mmCIF file of C-alpha atoms in Angstrom:
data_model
loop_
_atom_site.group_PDB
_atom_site.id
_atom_site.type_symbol
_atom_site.label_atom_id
_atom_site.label_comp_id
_atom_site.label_asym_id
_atom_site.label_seq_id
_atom_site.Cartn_x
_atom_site.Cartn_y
_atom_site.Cartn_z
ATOM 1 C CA UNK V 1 43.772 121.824 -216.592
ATOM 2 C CA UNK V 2 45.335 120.289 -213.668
ATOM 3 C CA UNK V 3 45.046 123.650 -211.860
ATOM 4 C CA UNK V 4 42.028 124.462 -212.925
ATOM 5 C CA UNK V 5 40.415 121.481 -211.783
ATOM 6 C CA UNK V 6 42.137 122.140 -208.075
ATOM 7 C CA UNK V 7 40.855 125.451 -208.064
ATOM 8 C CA UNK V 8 37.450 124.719 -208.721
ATOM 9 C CA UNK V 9 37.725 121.766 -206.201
ATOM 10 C CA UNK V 10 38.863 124.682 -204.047
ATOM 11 C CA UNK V 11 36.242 126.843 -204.452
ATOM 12 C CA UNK V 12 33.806 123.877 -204.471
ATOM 13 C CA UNK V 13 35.054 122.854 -201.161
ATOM 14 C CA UNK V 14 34.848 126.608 -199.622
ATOM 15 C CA UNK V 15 31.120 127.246 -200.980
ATOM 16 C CA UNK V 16 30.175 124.168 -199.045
ATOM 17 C CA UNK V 17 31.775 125.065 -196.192
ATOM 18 C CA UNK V 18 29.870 128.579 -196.507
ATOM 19 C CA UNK V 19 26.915 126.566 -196.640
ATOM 20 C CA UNK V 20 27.249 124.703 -193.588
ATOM 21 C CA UNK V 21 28.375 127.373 -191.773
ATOM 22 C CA UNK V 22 25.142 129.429 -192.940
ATOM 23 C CA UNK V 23 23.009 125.845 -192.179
ATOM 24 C CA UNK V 24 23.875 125.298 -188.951
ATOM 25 C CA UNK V 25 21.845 128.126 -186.948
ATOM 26 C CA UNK V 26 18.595 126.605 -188.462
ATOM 27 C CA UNK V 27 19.109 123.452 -186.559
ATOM 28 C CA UNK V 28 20.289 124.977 -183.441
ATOM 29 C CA UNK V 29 17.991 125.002 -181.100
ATOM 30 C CA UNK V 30 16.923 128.863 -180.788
ATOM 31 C CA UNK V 31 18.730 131.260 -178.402
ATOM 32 C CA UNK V 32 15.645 132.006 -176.861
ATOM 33 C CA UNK V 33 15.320 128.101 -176.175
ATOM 34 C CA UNK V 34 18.644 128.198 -174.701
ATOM 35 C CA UNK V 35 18.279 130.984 -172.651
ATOM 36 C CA UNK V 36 14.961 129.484 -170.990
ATOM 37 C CA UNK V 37 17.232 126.474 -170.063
ATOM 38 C CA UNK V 38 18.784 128.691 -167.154
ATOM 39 C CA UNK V 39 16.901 132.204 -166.494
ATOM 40 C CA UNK V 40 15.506 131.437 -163.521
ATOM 41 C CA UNK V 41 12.395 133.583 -164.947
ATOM 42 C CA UNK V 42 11.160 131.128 -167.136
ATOM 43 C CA UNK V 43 10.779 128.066 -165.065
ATOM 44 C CA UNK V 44 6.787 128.326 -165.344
ATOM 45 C CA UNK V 45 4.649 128.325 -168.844
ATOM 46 C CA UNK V 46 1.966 130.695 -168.327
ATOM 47 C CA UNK V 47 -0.556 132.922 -170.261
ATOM 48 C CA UNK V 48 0.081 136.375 -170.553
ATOM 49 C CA UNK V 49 -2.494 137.132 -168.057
ATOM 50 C CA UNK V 50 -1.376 134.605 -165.508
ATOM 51 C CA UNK V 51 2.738 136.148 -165.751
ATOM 52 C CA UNK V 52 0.962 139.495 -165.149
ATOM 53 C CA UNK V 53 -1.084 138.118 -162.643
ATOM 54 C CA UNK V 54 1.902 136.674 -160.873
ATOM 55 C CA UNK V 55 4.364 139.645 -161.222
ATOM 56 C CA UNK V 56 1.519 142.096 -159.904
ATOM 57 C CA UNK V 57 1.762 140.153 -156.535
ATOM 58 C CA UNK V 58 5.720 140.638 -156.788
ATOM 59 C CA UNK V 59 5.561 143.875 -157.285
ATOM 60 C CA UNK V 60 3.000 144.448 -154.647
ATOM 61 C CA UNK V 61 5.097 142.554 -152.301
ATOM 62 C CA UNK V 62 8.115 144.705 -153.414
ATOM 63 C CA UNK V 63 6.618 147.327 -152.274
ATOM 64 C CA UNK V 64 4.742 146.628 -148.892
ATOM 65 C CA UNK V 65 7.621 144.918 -147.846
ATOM 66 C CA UNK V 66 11.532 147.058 -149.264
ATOM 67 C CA UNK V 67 14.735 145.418 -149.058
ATOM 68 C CA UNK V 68 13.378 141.969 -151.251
ATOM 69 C CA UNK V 69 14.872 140.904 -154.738
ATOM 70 C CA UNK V 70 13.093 139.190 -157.346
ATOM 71 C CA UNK V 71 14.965 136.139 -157.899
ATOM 72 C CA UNK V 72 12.490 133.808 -160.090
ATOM 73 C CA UNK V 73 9.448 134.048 -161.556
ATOM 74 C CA UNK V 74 7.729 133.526 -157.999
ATOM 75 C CA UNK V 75 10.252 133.890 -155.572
ATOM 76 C CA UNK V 76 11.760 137.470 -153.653
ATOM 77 C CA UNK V 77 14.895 137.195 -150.969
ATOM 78 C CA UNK V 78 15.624 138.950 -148.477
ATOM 79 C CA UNK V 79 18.417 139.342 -145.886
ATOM 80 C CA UNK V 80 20.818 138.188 -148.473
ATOM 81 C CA UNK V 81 18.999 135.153 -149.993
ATOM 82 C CA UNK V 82 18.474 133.550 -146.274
ATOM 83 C CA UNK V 83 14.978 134.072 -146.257
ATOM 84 C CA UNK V 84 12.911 133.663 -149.201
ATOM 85 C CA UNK V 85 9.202 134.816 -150.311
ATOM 86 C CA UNK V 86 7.228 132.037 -152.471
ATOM 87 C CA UNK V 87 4.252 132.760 -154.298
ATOM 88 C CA UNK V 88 1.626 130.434 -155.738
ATOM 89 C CA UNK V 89 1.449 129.473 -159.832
ATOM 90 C CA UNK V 90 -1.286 130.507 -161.551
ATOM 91 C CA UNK V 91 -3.226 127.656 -162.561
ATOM 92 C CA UNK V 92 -0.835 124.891 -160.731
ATOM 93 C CA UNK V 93 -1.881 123.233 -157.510
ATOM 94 C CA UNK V 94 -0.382 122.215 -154.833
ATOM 95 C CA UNK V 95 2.491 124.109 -152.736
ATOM 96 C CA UNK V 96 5.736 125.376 -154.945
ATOM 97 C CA UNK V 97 9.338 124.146 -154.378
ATOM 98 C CA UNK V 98 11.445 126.771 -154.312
ATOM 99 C CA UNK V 99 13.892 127.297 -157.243
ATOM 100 C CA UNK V 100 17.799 126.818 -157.206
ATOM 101 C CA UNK V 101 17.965 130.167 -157.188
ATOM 102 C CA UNK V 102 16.378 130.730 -153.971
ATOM 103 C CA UNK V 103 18.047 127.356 -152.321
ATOM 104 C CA UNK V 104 20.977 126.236 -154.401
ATOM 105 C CA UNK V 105 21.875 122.972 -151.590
ATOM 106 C CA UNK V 106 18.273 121.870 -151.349
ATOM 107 C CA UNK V 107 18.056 117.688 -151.785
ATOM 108 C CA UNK V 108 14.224 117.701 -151.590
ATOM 109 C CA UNK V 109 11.327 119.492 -149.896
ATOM 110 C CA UNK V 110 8.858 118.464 -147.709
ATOM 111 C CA UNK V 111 4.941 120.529 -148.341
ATOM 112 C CA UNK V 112 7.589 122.712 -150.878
ATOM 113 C CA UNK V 113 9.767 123.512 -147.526
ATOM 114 C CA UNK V 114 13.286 122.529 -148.680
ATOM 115 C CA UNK V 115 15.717 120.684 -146.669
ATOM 116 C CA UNK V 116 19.769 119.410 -147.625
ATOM 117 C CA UNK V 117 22.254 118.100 -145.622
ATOM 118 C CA UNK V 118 24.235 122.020 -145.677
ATOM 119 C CA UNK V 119 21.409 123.702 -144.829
ATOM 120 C CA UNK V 120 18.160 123.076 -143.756
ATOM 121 C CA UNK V 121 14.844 125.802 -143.366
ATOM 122 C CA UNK V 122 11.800 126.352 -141.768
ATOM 123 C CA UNK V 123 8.757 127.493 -143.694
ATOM 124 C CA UNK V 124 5.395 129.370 -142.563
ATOM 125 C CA UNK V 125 2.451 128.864 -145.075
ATOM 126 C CA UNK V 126 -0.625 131.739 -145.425
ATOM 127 C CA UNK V 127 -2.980 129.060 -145.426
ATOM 128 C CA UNK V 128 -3.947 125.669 -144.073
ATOM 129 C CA UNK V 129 -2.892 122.024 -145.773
ATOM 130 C CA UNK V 130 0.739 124.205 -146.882
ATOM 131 C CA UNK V 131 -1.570 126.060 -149.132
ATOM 132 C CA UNK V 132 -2.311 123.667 -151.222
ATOM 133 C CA UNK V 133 -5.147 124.173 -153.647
ATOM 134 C CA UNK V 134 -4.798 128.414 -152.773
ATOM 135 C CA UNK V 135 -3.020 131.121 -153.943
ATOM 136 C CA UNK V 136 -0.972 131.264 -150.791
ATOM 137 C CA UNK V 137 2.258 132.761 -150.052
ATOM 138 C CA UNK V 138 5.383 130.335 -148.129
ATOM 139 C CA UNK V 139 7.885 132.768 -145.730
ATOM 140 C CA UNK V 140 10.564 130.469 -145.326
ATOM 141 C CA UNK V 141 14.155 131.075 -143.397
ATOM 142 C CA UNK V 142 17.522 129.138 -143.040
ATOM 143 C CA UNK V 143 19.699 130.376 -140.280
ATOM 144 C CA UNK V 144 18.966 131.393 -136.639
ATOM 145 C CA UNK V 145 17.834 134.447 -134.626
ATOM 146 C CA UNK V 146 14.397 135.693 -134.792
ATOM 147 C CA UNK V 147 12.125 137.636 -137.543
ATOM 148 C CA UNK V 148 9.742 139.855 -137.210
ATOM 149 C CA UNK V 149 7.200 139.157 -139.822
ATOM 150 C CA UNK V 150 6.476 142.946 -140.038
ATOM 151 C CA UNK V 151 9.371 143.233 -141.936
ATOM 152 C CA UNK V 152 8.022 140.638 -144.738
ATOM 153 C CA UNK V 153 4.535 141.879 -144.774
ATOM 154 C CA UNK V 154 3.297 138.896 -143.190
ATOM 155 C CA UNK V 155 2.040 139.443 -139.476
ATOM 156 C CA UNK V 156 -0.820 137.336 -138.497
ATOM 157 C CA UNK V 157 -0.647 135.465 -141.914
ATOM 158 C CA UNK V 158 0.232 132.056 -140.703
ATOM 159 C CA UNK V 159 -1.953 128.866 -140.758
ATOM 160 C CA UNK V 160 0.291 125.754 -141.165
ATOM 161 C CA UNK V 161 3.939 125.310 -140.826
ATOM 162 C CA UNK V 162 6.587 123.003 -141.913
ATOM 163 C CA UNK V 163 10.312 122.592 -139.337
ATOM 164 C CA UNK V 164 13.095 121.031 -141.645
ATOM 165 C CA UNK V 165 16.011 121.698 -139.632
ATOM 166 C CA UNK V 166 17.349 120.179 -136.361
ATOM 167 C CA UNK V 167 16.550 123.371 -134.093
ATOM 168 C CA UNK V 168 13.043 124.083 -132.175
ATOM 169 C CA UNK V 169 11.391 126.864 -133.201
ATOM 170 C CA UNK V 170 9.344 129.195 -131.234
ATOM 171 C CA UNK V 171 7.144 130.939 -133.063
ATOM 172 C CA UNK V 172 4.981 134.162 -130.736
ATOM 173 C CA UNK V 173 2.535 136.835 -131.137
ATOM 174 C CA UNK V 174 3.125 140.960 -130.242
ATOM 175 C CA UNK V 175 0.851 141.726 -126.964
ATOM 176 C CA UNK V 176 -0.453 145.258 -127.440
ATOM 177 C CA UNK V 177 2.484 146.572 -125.048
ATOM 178 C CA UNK V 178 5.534 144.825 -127.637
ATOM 179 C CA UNK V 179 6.045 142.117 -125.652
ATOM 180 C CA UNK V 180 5.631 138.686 -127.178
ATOM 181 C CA UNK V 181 3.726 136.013 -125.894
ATOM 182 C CA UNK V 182 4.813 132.108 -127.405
ATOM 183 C CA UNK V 183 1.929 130.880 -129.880
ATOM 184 C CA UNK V 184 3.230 127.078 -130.682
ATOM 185 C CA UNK V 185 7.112 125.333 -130.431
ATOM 186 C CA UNK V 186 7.754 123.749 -133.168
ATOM 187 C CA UNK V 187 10.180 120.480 -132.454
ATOM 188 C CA UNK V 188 13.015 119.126 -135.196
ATOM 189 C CA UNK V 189 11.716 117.937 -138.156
ATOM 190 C CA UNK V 190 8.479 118.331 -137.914
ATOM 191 C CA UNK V 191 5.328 120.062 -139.098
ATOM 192 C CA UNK V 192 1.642 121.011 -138.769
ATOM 193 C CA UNK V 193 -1.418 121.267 -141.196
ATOM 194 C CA UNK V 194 -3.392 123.776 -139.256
ATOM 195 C CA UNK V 195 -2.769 125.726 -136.201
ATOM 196 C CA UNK V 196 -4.848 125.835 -133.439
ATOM 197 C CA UNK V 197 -8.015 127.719 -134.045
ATOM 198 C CA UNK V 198 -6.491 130.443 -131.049
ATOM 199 C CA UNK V 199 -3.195 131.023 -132.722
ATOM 200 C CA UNK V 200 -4.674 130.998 -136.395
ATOM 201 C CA UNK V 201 -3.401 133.894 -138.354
ATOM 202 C CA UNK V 202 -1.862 135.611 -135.051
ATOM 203 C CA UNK V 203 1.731 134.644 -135.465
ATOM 204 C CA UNK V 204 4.074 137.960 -135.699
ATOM 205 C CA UNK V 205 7.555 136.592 -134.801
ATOM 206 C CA UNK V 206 9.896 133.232 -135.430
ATOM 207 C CA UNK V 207 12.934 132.758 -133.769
ATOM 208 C CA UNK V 208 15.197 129.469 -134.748
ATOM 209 C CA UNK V 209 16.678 128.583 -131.522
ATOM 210 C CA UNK V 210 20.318 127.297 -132.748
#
């Protein structure tokens, strides 16, 4: 009886087990749940029709402008991950901030332009106000030389601008002949709503003086 008893309390004890085991999952939170916690392409809730709007623009970007990589739901990088495409959220307002994915040191952001105390950018907006209220596109960059904005389909795109970093940046227009003639200087740390009515969507290469 003695025995009997254990092996019952035995088999008790192991069907319980079994059933905790078998439990658990169903108060988990689901792996999908988990897995939204870090893909970077689920950081936005949209409707069908606003993810499809969204990745259409990607993958027209993709293609008027090789060499990018999708990195978030609304972000492609280029040249490595140093410069970074941001595109507007369907049915959100106001400018982005980019994503950890596309600036993993960032501290905070000024018009959605990120800065840190590693590494700093400077950002070029499509529209005015940082493209606030629009479905604008933000080019932004974080180490020196020059771009040509060819190369990101976005010649004469710019309206507004935002300088995080310590450097001055001159930012010029192609003349007819190549050469390029300086648009605005932008000093350290600082940034404009609208450019100049004359420089307004002309702007075809940056250059971060370091």
């Amino acid at each position: 009886m003695h025995i009997n008893r254990l092996v019952a309390a035995a088999a008790a004890s192991m069907f319980g087990v079994a059933l905790l085991v078998t439990a658990s999952p169903a108060n988990a939170h689901p792996t999908t749940d988990r897995a939204a916690s870090t893909d970077p392409f689920a950081r936005f809730s949209l409707t069908a029709a606003q993810a499809r709007t969204l990745q259409g623009q990607i993958d027209e970007q993709l293609v008027a402008a090789p060499g990018g990589k999708q990195i978030s739901q609304n972000e492609v990088a280029y040249d490595g991950g140093h410069t970074i495409m941001t595109f507007a959220i369907p049915g959100q307002t106001g400018t982005p901030t980019s994503s950890k994915q596309a600036a993993p040191a960032a501290d905070g952001n000024t018009k959605g332009c990120p800065y840190g105390d590693l590494i700093k950018w400077t950002c070029v907006y499509e529209f005015a106000n940082w493209n606030e209220n629009t479905n604008g596109r933000r080019l932004q960059f974080d180490n020196c030389g020059g771009r040509d904005f060819n190369t990101y389909n976005f010649r004469d795109k710019t309206s507004s601008w935002v300088n995080t970093t310590r450097w001055k940046v001159h930012v010029s227009n192609f003349t007819t002949t190549g050469s390029l003639v300086l648009l605005w200087e932008e000093q350290p740390n600082s940034l404009s709503a609208q450019v100049t009515a004359a420089n307004d969507n002309k702007a075809d290469y940056l250059d971060i003086r370091c």
